[in-house]
Tab-separated table of C-alpha atoms in Angstrom:
chain	number	residue	atom	x	y	z
S	618	MET	CA	86.666	133.202	95.190
S	619	PHE	CA	89.679	133.137	97.472
S	620	ASP	CA	91.021	134.413	100.787
S	621	LEU	CA	93.461	137.188	99.822
S	622	LYS	CA	95.032	137.251	103.258
S	623	ASP	CA	95.803	133.549	102.944
S	624	ILE	CA	97.239	134.027	99.446
S	625	ARG	CA	99.553	136.752	100.768
S	626	GLN	CA	100.815	134.406	103.471
S	627	ARG	CA	101.545	131.379	101.270
S	628	PRO	CA	101.501	132.314	97.568
S	629	GLU	CA	103.849	129.508	96.542
S	630	GLU	CA	101.460	126.861	97.857
S	631	TYR	CA	98.612	128.313	95.812
S	632	ASP	CA	100.683	128.367	92.612
S	633	VAL	CA	101.919	124.816	93.139
S	634	ASN	CA	98.315	123.685	93.558
S	635	TRP	CA	97.086	125.553	90.463
S	636	ALA	CA	100.033	124.151	88.496
S	637	ARG	CA	98.458	120.713	89.000
S	638	ARG	CA	95.621	121.950	86.777
S	639	GLY	CA	98.134	123.138	84.186
S	640	LEU	CA	97.968	126.826	85.136
S	641	SER	CA	100.924	129.194	85.114
S	642	PRO	CA	101.665	131.070	88.386
S	643	GLN	CA	98.633	133.205	89.286
S	644	THR	CA	99.724	134.862	92.521
S	645	PRO	CA	102.130	137.451	90.976
S	646	LYS	CA	99.199	139.080	89.168
S	647	ILE	CA	96.952	138.746	92.212
S	648	LEU	CA	99.483	140.222	94.627
S	649	GLU	CA	100.364	143.060	92.235
S	650	LEU	CA	96.732	144.115	91.982
S	651	ASP	CA	96.282	143.630	95.722
S	652	GLU	CA	99.270	145.868	96.495
S	653	LYS	CA	98.012	148.611	94.160
S	654	ARG	CA	94.545	148.521	95.686
S	655	ARG	CA	95.851	148.572	99.255
S	656	SER	CA	98.125	151.502	98.348
S	657	VAL	CA	95.154	153.436	96.998
S	658	GLN	CA	93.137	152.578	100.108
S	659	THR	CA	95.979	153.875	102.311
S	660	GLN	CA	96.140	157.108	100.312
S	661	LEU	CA	92.396	157.511	100.650
S	662	GLN	CA	92.566	157.042	104.398
S	663	ASP	CA	95.420	159.549	104.717
S	664	ILE	CA	93.590	162.143	102.649
S	665	GLN	CA	90.365	161.571	104.582
S	666	ASN	CA	92.241	162.146	107.847
S	667	GLU	CA	93.847	165.294	106.453
S	668	ARG	CA	90.489	166.539	105.199
S	669	ASN	CA	88.889	165.963	108.602
S	670	THR	CA	91.699	167.841	110.323
S	671	LYS	CA	91.480	170.816	107.963
S	672	SER	CA	87.697	170.877	108.247
S	673	LYS	CA	88.070	171.276	112.008
S	674	GLU	CA	90.574	174.086	111.451
S	675	ILE	CA	88.056	175.854	109.226
S	676	GLY	CA	85.514	175.722	112.021
S	677	LEU	CA	87.980	177.192	114.510
S	678	ILE	CA	89.053	179.977	112.122
S	679	LYS	CA	85.474	180.939	111.364
S	680	ALA	CA	84.583	180.872	115.047
S	681	LYS	CA	87.254	183.502	115.615
S	682	GLY	CA	86.049	185.557	112.652
S	683	GLY	CA	89.119	184.799	110.528
S	684	ASP	CA	89.522	184.194	106.762
S	685	ALA	CA	89.298	180.500	105.933
S	686	ASP	CA	89.268	180.785	102.123
S	687	THR	CA	92.747	179.336	101.619
S	688	ILE	CA	92.214	176.294	103.762
S	689	MET	CA	88.728	175.805	102.287
S	690	ALA	CA	90.322	175.670	98.817
S	691	GLU	CA	92.740	173.051	100.123
S	692	VAL	CA	89.822	170.976	101.416
S	693	ALA	CA	88.069	171.256	98.037
S	694	SER	CA	91.258	170.068	96.325
S	695	LEU	CA	91.457	167.111	98.690
S	696	LYS	CA	87.870	166.194	97.862
S	697	ASP	CA	88.721	166.117	94.136
S	698	LYS	CA	91.706	163.922	94.867
S	699	MET	CA	89.513	161.578	96.935
S	700	THR	CA	87.073	161.261	94.036
S	701	GLU	CA	89.928	160.198	91.747
S	702	LEU	CA	91.227	157.667	94.243
S	703	GLU	CA	87.762	156.244	94.917
S	704	GLN	CA	87.340	155.615	91.187
S	705	ALA	CA	90.789	154.039	91.066
S	706	GLU	CA	89.845	151.770	93.973
S	707	ARG	CA	86.628	150.706	92.215
S	708	ASP	CA	88.537	149.932	89.009
S	709	LEU	CA	91.168	147.912	90.869
S	710	THR	CA	88.477	146.026	92.795
S	711	GLU	CA	86.666	145.161	89.559
S	712	ASN	CA	89.930	143.984	88.003
S	713	MET	CA	90.687	141.865	91.068
S	714	THR	CA	87.201	140.339	91.029
S	715	ALA	CA	87.505	139.543	87.320
S	716	LEU	CA	90.907	137.945	87.848
S	717	LEU	CA	89.896	135.833	90.831
S	718	SER	CA	86.657	134.800	89.099
S	719	SER	CA	88.643	133.365	86.200
S	720	ILE	CA	90.809	131.074	88.349
S	721	PRO	CA	89.596	127.562	89.281
S	722	ASN	CA	89.374	126.195	92.788
S	723	GLN	CA	92.291	124.791	94.744
S	724	LEU	CA	92.489	120.998	94.586
S	725	ASP	CA	92.189	118.687	97.552
S	726	PRO	CA	95.543	116.978	98.262
S	727	SER	CA	93.963	113.556	97.645
S	728	VAL	CA	93.094	114.371	94.012
S	729	PRO	CA	95.357	112.338	91.704
S	730	ASP	CA	97.501	114.095	89.116
S	731	GLY	CA	96.669	113.568	85.455
S	732	GLU	CA	96.012	115.229	82.115
S	733	ASP	CA	92.526	114.064	81.135
S	734	GLU	CA	89.771	111.496	81.746
S	735	ASP	CA	92.133	108.649	80.886
S	736	ASP	CA	94.011	109.424	84.117
S	737	ASN	CA	90.959	109.231	86.402
S	738	VAL	CA	91.328	106.541	89.059
S	739	GLU	CA	88.779	103.786	89.594
S	740	ILE	CA	87.775	103.476	93.255
S	741	SER	CA	85.182	100.726	93.160
S	742	LYS	CA	82.821	98.819	90.900
S	743	PHE	CA	79.260	97.544	91.311
S	744	LYS	CA	78.809	94.222	89.492
S	745	ASP	CA	81.450	92.862	87.148
S	746	THR	CA	82.007	94.659	83.885
S	747	PRO	CA	79.550	93.020	81.453
S	748	GLU	CA	80.791	91.279	78.354
S	749	ILE	CA	80.588	93.410	75.241
S	750	VAL	CA	77.672	92.284	73.085
S	751	LYS	CA	78.390	92.737	69.395
S	752	ASP	CA	75.812	94.822	67.541
S	753	HIS	CA	73.814	95.560	70.696
S	754	PRO	CA	71.147	98.097	69.634
S	755	ASP	CA	71.523	101.510	71.211
S	756	HIS	CA	68.732	103.435	72.904
S	757	VAL	CA	67.949	105.356	69.724
S	758	GLU	CA	67.380	102.205	67.694
S	759	ILE	CA	65.395	100.607	70.508
S	760	GLY	CA	63.258	103.685	71.047
S	761	GLU	CA	62.515	103.999	67.356
S	762	ARG	CA	61.726	100.273	67.024
S	763	LEU	CA	59.144	100.702	69.787
S	764	GLY	CA	57.815	103.882	68.187
S	765	MET	CA	58.326	105.799	71.421
S	766	MET	CA	61.413	107.948	70.766
S	767	ASP	CA	61.305	110.562	68.001
S	768	PHE	CA	64.242	112.788	67.148
S	769	GLU	CA	62.876	113.865	63.759
S	770	VAL	CA	59.748	115.442	65.218
S	771	ALA	CA	61.840	117.095	67.923
S	772	ALA	CA	64.122	118.567	65.252
S	773	LYS	CA	61.116	119.999	63.423
S	774	VAL	CA	59.880	121.865	66.470
S	775	ALA	CA	63.151	122.728	68.259
S	776	GLY	CA	66.193	121.748	66.175
S	777	THR	CA	68.893	119.203	66.874
S	778	ARG	CA	69.748	117.738	70.288
S	779	PHE	CA	66.150	117.426	71.433
S	780	VAL	CA	63.882	114.384	71.690
S	781	VAL	CA	60.198	113.548	71.973
S	782	LEU	CA	59.385	110.575	74.224
S	783	LYS	CA	56.024	108.866	73.866
S	784	GLY	CA	53.782	106.470	75.729
S	785	ALA	CA	55.344	103.939	78.067
S	786	LEU	CA	58.853	105.318	77.458
S	787	ALA	CA	57.750	108.756	78.666
S	788	LYS	CA	56.180	107.036	81.659
S	789	LEU	CA	59.415	105.132	82.339
S	790	ASP	CA	61.371	108.394	82.279
S	791	ARG	CA	58.962	109.879	84.816
S	792	ALA	CA	59.116	106.734	86.965
S	793	ILE	CA	62.914	106.973	87.126
S	794	ALA	CA	62.713	110.555	88.364
S	795	GLN	CA	60.081	109.632	90.944
S	796	LEU	CA	62.211	106.784	92.282
S	797	MET	CA	65.115	109.189	92.700
S	798	LEU	CA	63.075	111.849	94.484
S	799	ASP	CA	61.382	109.367	96.795
S	800	THR	CA	64.689	107.745	97.697
S	801	HIS	CA	66.500	111.011	98.411
S	802	THR	CA	63.669	112.537	100.434
S	803	GLU	CA	62.414	109.466	102.301
S	804	GLU	CA	65.666	107.559	102.822
S	805	HIS	CA	68.499	110.079	102.527
S	806	GLY	CA	67.079	113.085	104.373
S	807	TYR	CA	67.015	115.630	101.544
S	808	THR	CA	64.366	118.345	101.469
S	809	GLU	CA	62.602	118.550	98.107
S	810	ILE	CA	62.608	121.992	96.467
S	811	GLN	CA	60.669	123.183	93.443
S	812	PRO	CA	62.878	126.043	92.188
S	813	PRO	CA	62.419	128.784	89.583
S	814	LEU	CA	63.721	127.877	86.131
S	815	LEU	CA	64.885	131.435	85.443
S	816	VAL	CA	67.634	132.988	87.552
S	817	SER	CA	69.590	136.236	87.794
S	818	SER	CA	73.196	136.825	86.804
S	819	ASP	CA	74.199	137.198	90.466
S	820	VAL	CA	72.862	133.733	91.213
S	821	MET	CA	74.688	132.233	88.214
S	822	TYR	CA	77.865	133.985	89.324
S	823	GLY	CA	77.476	132.608	92.828
S	824	THR	CA	77.828	129.010	91.650
S	825	THR	CA	80.566	129.837	89.065
S	826	GLN	CA	78.458	129.391	85.902
S	827	LEU	CA	79.352	133.021	85.163
S	828	PRO	CA	81.544	134.387	83.794
S	829	LYS	CA	83.593	131.265	82.976
S	830	PHE	CA	80.834	129.252	81.272
S	831	GLU	CA	78.693	132.012	79.772
S	832	ASP	CA	78.889	130.524	76.266
S	833	ASP	CA	77.232	127.310	77.497
S	834	GLN	CA	74.193	129.107	78.940
S	835	PHE	CA	70.881	130.277	77.501
S	836	GLU	CA	70.197	133.940	78.324
S	837	THR	CA	66.741	135.513	78.031
S	838	THR	CA	66.065	138.904	76.476
S	839	ASP	CA	65.507	140.447	79.911
S	840	GLY	CA	68.916	139.422	81.244
S	841	ARG	CA	67.949	136.280	83.128
S	842	TRP	CA	69.220	132.761	82.496
S	843	LEU	CA	67.564	129.398	81.898
S	844	LEU	CA	68.545	126.991	84.641
S	845	PRO	CA	71.566	124.882	83.581
S	846	THR	CA	71.202	122.756	86.719
S	847	SER	CA	69.106	123.122	89.858
S	848	GLU	CA	72.380	123.270	91.795
S	849	VAL	CA	72.316	126.981	90.920
S	850	VAL	CA	69.164	127.667	92.925
S	851	LEU	CA	69.630	125.047	95.640
S	852	THR	CA	73.073	126.368	96.559
S	853	ASN	CA	71.941	129.986	96.429
S	854	LEU	CA	69.175	129.306	98.954
S	855	VAL	CA	71.733	130.375	101.586
S	856	ARG	CA	73.206	133.334	99.693
S	857	GLU	CA	73.816	136.463	101.804
S	858	GLU	CA	72.779	134.528	104.912
S	859	ILE	CA	74.480	133.968	108.259
S	860	LEU	CA	73.345	130.565	109.519
S	861	GLU	CA	72.815	130.389	113.257
S	862	ASN	CA	72.688	127.123	115.255
S	863	PHE	CA	74.199	125.383	112.252
S	864	ASP	CA	74.607	121.950	113.813
S	865	LYS	CA	74.138	119.640	110.838
S	866	PRO	CA	74.297	119.866	107.029
S	867	LEU	CA	71.456	121.359	105.040
S	868	ARG	CA	70.434	118.969	102.271
S	869	PHE	CA	68.256	119.892	99.274
S	870	THR	CA	67.095	118.007	96.191
S	871	ALA	CA	65.130	119.024	93.106
S	872	TYR	CA	63.886	117.514	89.853
S	873	THR	CA	64.012	120.028	87.004
S	874	PRO	CA	64.596	120.429	83.316
S	875	CYS	CA	68.072	121.797	82.620
S	876	PHE	CA	69.180	123.867	79.629
S	877	ARG	CA	72.673	124.067	78.131
S	878	LYS	CA	74.025	125.134	74.766
S	879	GLU	CA	76.815	122.558	75.080
S	880	ALA	CA	79.044	125.005	73.196
S	881	GLY	CA	82.126	123.434	74.724
S	882	SER	CA	81.232	119.960	73.457
S	883	ALA	CA	80.623	120.606	69.763
S	884	GLY	CA	80.603	117.354	67.830
S	885	ARG	CA	80.455	115.102	70.908
S	886	ASP	CA	77.614	112.634	71.481
S	887	THR	CA	75.474	114.068	68.712
S	888	ARG	CA	73.441	110.858	68.454
S	889	GLY	CA	70.707	110.182	70.954
S	890	MET	CA	70.041	111.425	74.468
S	891	ILE	CA	73.515	111.480	76.021
S	892	ARG	CA	74.125	115.191	75.435
S	893	GLN	CA	71.137	117.452	74.740
S	894	HIS	CA	70.202	121.104	75.025
S	895	GLN	CA	67.270	120.221	77.300
S	896	PHE	CA	67.500	117.352	79.760
S	897	TYR	CA	66.103	116.385	83.166
S	898	LYS	CA	68.066	115.818	86.330
S	899	VAL	CA	67.538	115.146	90.014
S	900	GLU	CA	70.132	117.223	91.842
S	901	MET	CA	71.477	117.000	95.386
S	902	VAL	CA	73.061	119.954	97.231
S	903	SER	CA	74.537	120.054	100.730
S	904	ILE	CA	75.625	123.035	102.814
S	905	THR	CA	78.067	122.131	105.598
S	906	LYS	CA	80.665	123.372	108.021
S	907	PRO	CA	84.201	123.154	106.595
S	908	GLU	CA	85.161	120.285	108.883
S	909	ASP	CA	82.118	118.258	107.771
S	910	SER	CA	82.374	118.583	104.000
S	911	ASP	CA	84.683	115.635	103.315
S	912	ALA	CA	82.387	113.209	105.139
S	913	GLU	CA	79.355	114.752	103.427
S	914	HIS	CA	81.036	114.260	100.067
S	915	GLU	CA	81.357	110.543	100.714
S	916	ARG	CA	77.751	110.394	101.942
S	917	MET	CA	76.380	112.275	98.925
S	918	THR	CA	78.198	110.010	96.495
S	919	GLY	CA	76.737	107.029	98.340
S	920	CYS	CA	73.239	108.484	97.902
S	921	ALA	CA	73.755	108.654	94.130
S	922	GLU	CA	75.162	105.120	94.110
S	923	ALA	CA	72.071	103.871	95.932
S	924	ILE	CA	69.896	104.764	92.926
S	925	LEU	CA	72.082	102.781	90.538
S	926	GLN	CA	72.089	99.855	92.941
S	927	LYS	CA	68.300	99.926	93.220
S	928	LEU	CA	68.142	99.764	89.445
S	929	ASP	CA	70.767	96.968	89.484
S	930	LEU	CA	72.815	98.779	86.827
S	931	PRO	CA	76.537	97.986	86.488
S	932	TYR	CA	78.624	101.052	87.272
S	933	ARG	CA	81.975	102.152	88.565
S	934	LYS	CA	83.107	104.986	90.827
S	935	VAL	CA	86.125	107.050	89.822
S	936	VAL	CA	87.906	110.020	91.368
S	937	LEU	CA	88.667	112.705	88.796
S	938	CYS	CA	92.286	113.638	88.209
S	939	SER	CA	93.678	117.180	88.283
S	940	GLY	CA	93.346	117.593	84.531
S	941	ASP	CA	89.699	116.498	84.291
S	942	ILE	CA	88.113	117.997	87.401
S	943	GLY	CA	85.619	120.847	87.121
S	944	PHE	CA	86.334	124.544	87.646
S	945	ALA	CA	84.603	124.903	91.035
S	946	ALA	CA	85.463	121.515	92.528
S	947	ARG	CA	88.103	120.686	95.117
S	948	LYS	CA	87.416	116.985	94.608
S	949	THR	CA	84.971	115.067	92.421
S	950	TYR	CA	83.723	111.504	92.234
S	951	ASP	CA	82.119	110.423	88.966
S	952	LEU	CA	79.742	107.485	88.734
S	953	GLU	CA	79.908	105.859	85.310
S	954	VAL	CA	77.155	103.481	84.238
S	955	TRP	CA	77.606	100.662	81.739
S	956	VAL	CA	76.199	101.485	78.284
S	957	PRO	CA	76.000	98.191	76.328
S	958	ALA	CA	75.777	99.657	72.823
S	959	GLN	CA	78.971	101.628	73.396
S	960	GLY	CA	80.642	98.814	75.298
S	961	LYS	CA	81.941	101.162	77.971
S	962	TYR	CA	81.105	103.104	81.111
S	963	ARG	CA	79.682	106.620	80.715
S	964	GLU	CA	79.289	109.346	83.330
S	965	ILE	CA	75.858	109.497	84.928
S	966	SER	CA	76.659	111.490	88.069
S	967	SER	CA	79.330	113.891	89.303
S	968	CYS	CA	79.506	114.569	93.030
S	969	SER	CA	81.747	117.480	93.972
S	970	ASN	CA	83.002	119.160	97.118
S	971	CYS	CA	83.420	122.832	96.191
S	972	GLY	CA	84.819	123.999	99.526
S	973	ASP	CA	84.169	127.718	100.012
S	974	ILE	CA	84.668	129.013	96.441
S	975	GLN	CA	80.892	129.355	95.943
S	976	SER	CA	80.057	130.551	99.448
S	977	ARG	CA	82.557	133.414	99.115
S	978	ARG	CA	80.842	134.509	95.912
S	979	MET	CA	77.411	134.202	97.557
S	980	ASN	CA	78.562	135.598	100.928
S	981	ALA	CA	77.040	132.549	102.624
S	982	ARG	CA	78.322	132.137	106.172
S	983	TYR	CA	77.600	130.563	109.537
S	984	ARG	CA	78.384	131.578	113.092
S	985	PRO	CA	80.243	128.927	115.129
S	986	GLN	CA	78.621	128.261	118.498
S	987	GLY	CA	79.571	130.879	121.088
S	988	GLU	CA	81.614	133.023	118.681
S	989	LYS	CA	81.050	136.467	117.161
S	990	LYS	CA	83.170	135.865	114.076
S	991	THR	CA	81.521	134.162	111.092
S	992	GLU	CA	82.997	131.616	108.690
S	993	PHE	CA	82.143	130.644	105.131
S	994	VAL	CA	80.162	127.441	104.658
S	995	HIS	CA	81.225	124.653	102.311
S	996	THR	CA	78.968	123.674	99.414
S	997	LEU	CA	78.610	120.312	97.679
S	998	ASN	CA	76.562	119.189	94.705
S	999	GLY	CA	75.870	115.946	92.905
S	1000	SER	CA	73.580	114.449	90.286
S	1001	GLY	CA	71.218	112.040	91.877
S	1002	LEU	CA	70.965	111.167	88.914
S	1003	ALA	CA	70.829	112.559	85.379
S	1004	VAL	CA	67.408	111.208	84.407
S	1005	GLY	CA	67.940	111.017	80.640
S	1006	ARG	CA	71.213	109.130	80.961
S	1007	THR	CA	69.603	106.790	83.483
S	1008	LEU	CA	66.812	106.138	80.977
S	1009	VAL	CA	69.442	105.339	78.338
S	1010	ALA	CA	71.115	102.890	80.724
S	1011	VAL	CA	67.836	101.197	81.648
S	1012	ILE	CA	66.719	100.901	78.019
S	1013	GLU	CA	69.972	99.295	76.900
S	1014	ASN	CA	70.736	97.140	79.940
S	1015	TYR	CA	67.173	95.828	80.204
S	1016	TRP	CA	66.581	95.281	76.488
S	1017	ASP	CA	65.421	91.776	75.665
S	1018	GLU	CA	66.170	91.030	72.035
S	1019	ALA	CA	64.093	87.838	72.022
S	1020	THR	CA	60.862	89.580	72.955
S	1021	GLN	CA	61.794	92.979	71.484
S	1022	SER	CA	60.930	94.621	74.770
S	1023	ILE	CA	62.404	96.566	77.664
S	1024	ILE	CA	62.037	94.670	80.942
S	1025	VAL	CA	60.945	97.126	83.623
S	1026	PRO	CA	63.324	96.961	86.641
S	1027	ASP	CA	61.642	95.717	89.803
S	1028	THR	CA	62.135	98.998	91.678
S	1029	LEU	CA	60.316	100.910	88.914
S	1030	LYS	CA	57.306	98.612	88.634
S	1031	PRO	CA	55.354	100.372	91.435
S	1032	TYR	CA	55.589	103.585	89.410
S	1033	MET	CA	54.615	101.994	86.075
S	1034	GLY	CA	50.966	101.159	86.730
S	1035	GLY	CA	51.331	97.427	86.188
S	1036	ILE	CA	53.576	97.607	83.118
S	1037	THR	CA	56.319	94.963	83.355
S	1038	HIS	CA	57.543	95.040	79.736
S	1039	ILE	CA	57.626	97.936	77.292
S	1040	GLN	CA	56.766	96.683	73.814
S	1041	LYS	CA	55.705	98.235	70.568
S	1042	ALA	CA	52.008	98.900	70.521
S	1043	VAL	CA	50.162	96.519	68.245
């Protein structure tokens, strides 16, 4: 969430920043609730002091054999009043938590202003933008021609927005994930984690999936949640911890299925594998000191770019504008890969610096060297990459119409058991 003391000191700056996201002023409501809660806390403290004083008087009166009934009644009345105020404090605290949980993160000053994705700013490009090929088959058509991608069977067993991959295409999907994991662990210094796929509400809250995005999540009958991204677990590995000797960033990666209802994207990308209820992703998460998070953000984005470069896929790097950036992010870079059938770049990775909005929710801190006071860590996350979207990009960019086959990229051949071309089985 946010530092209330800091908001009290410079409310205008917070509102100006939130206005860049299109929000109305938030600090009047925050400060009003804060003042009410602090007033109740002051009353509680005053009554507690009065109660302690009167309790001592009762002891003195009784020690002298006097009648303490009147003052004892006063103490009982004070106790009732304290109970009322304690409930009022709890209610105000809950209201404050709900309010702060509904407000997105403050933006980094370097984030460009804009209304939507059309205002995102291109930073760099790998390979020239390919020429648009008329009537280039998309991954669905290619997969069905090869007999290795089946949406009809998937719909029979699970409904829409699922797919069944078969044979060499399933192997290619697995090879892509293995390349990503090997690269991030062996070359980029990430520690591989195999996380649970079911998590608690507290964990989902810690990384801002709840309450803001509840409608996009799958909840189980026992109150747990299917993992929407392994970021949820990887970031929460440091929840309620105070990190000692925290000299360098902690870096974690995981390959997991992810589950999302996609309630907020009804009608978008209904064809194929771009947007599904179940998909696979290799995630990267970093935990850093505040002063290190900007550099780590650049490094993490570079790690995601390295995968696309190994696959020799055309892509571009953009910085998201104020109107397109995610709820928890201070700054986000998107990597967009070229999708030939659509004749445009599509997002394949988002790398975000979340600052301390998640660590405050998780109470994740570190102790600076030689100091008693603790500080909140910064958290970062990025797709390294979305495996399904990478498969789509490989299928379409490496499709050879003449031979009706997918040419296996050189970096994936060691994982494909000698397969160099994926063709329809005879």
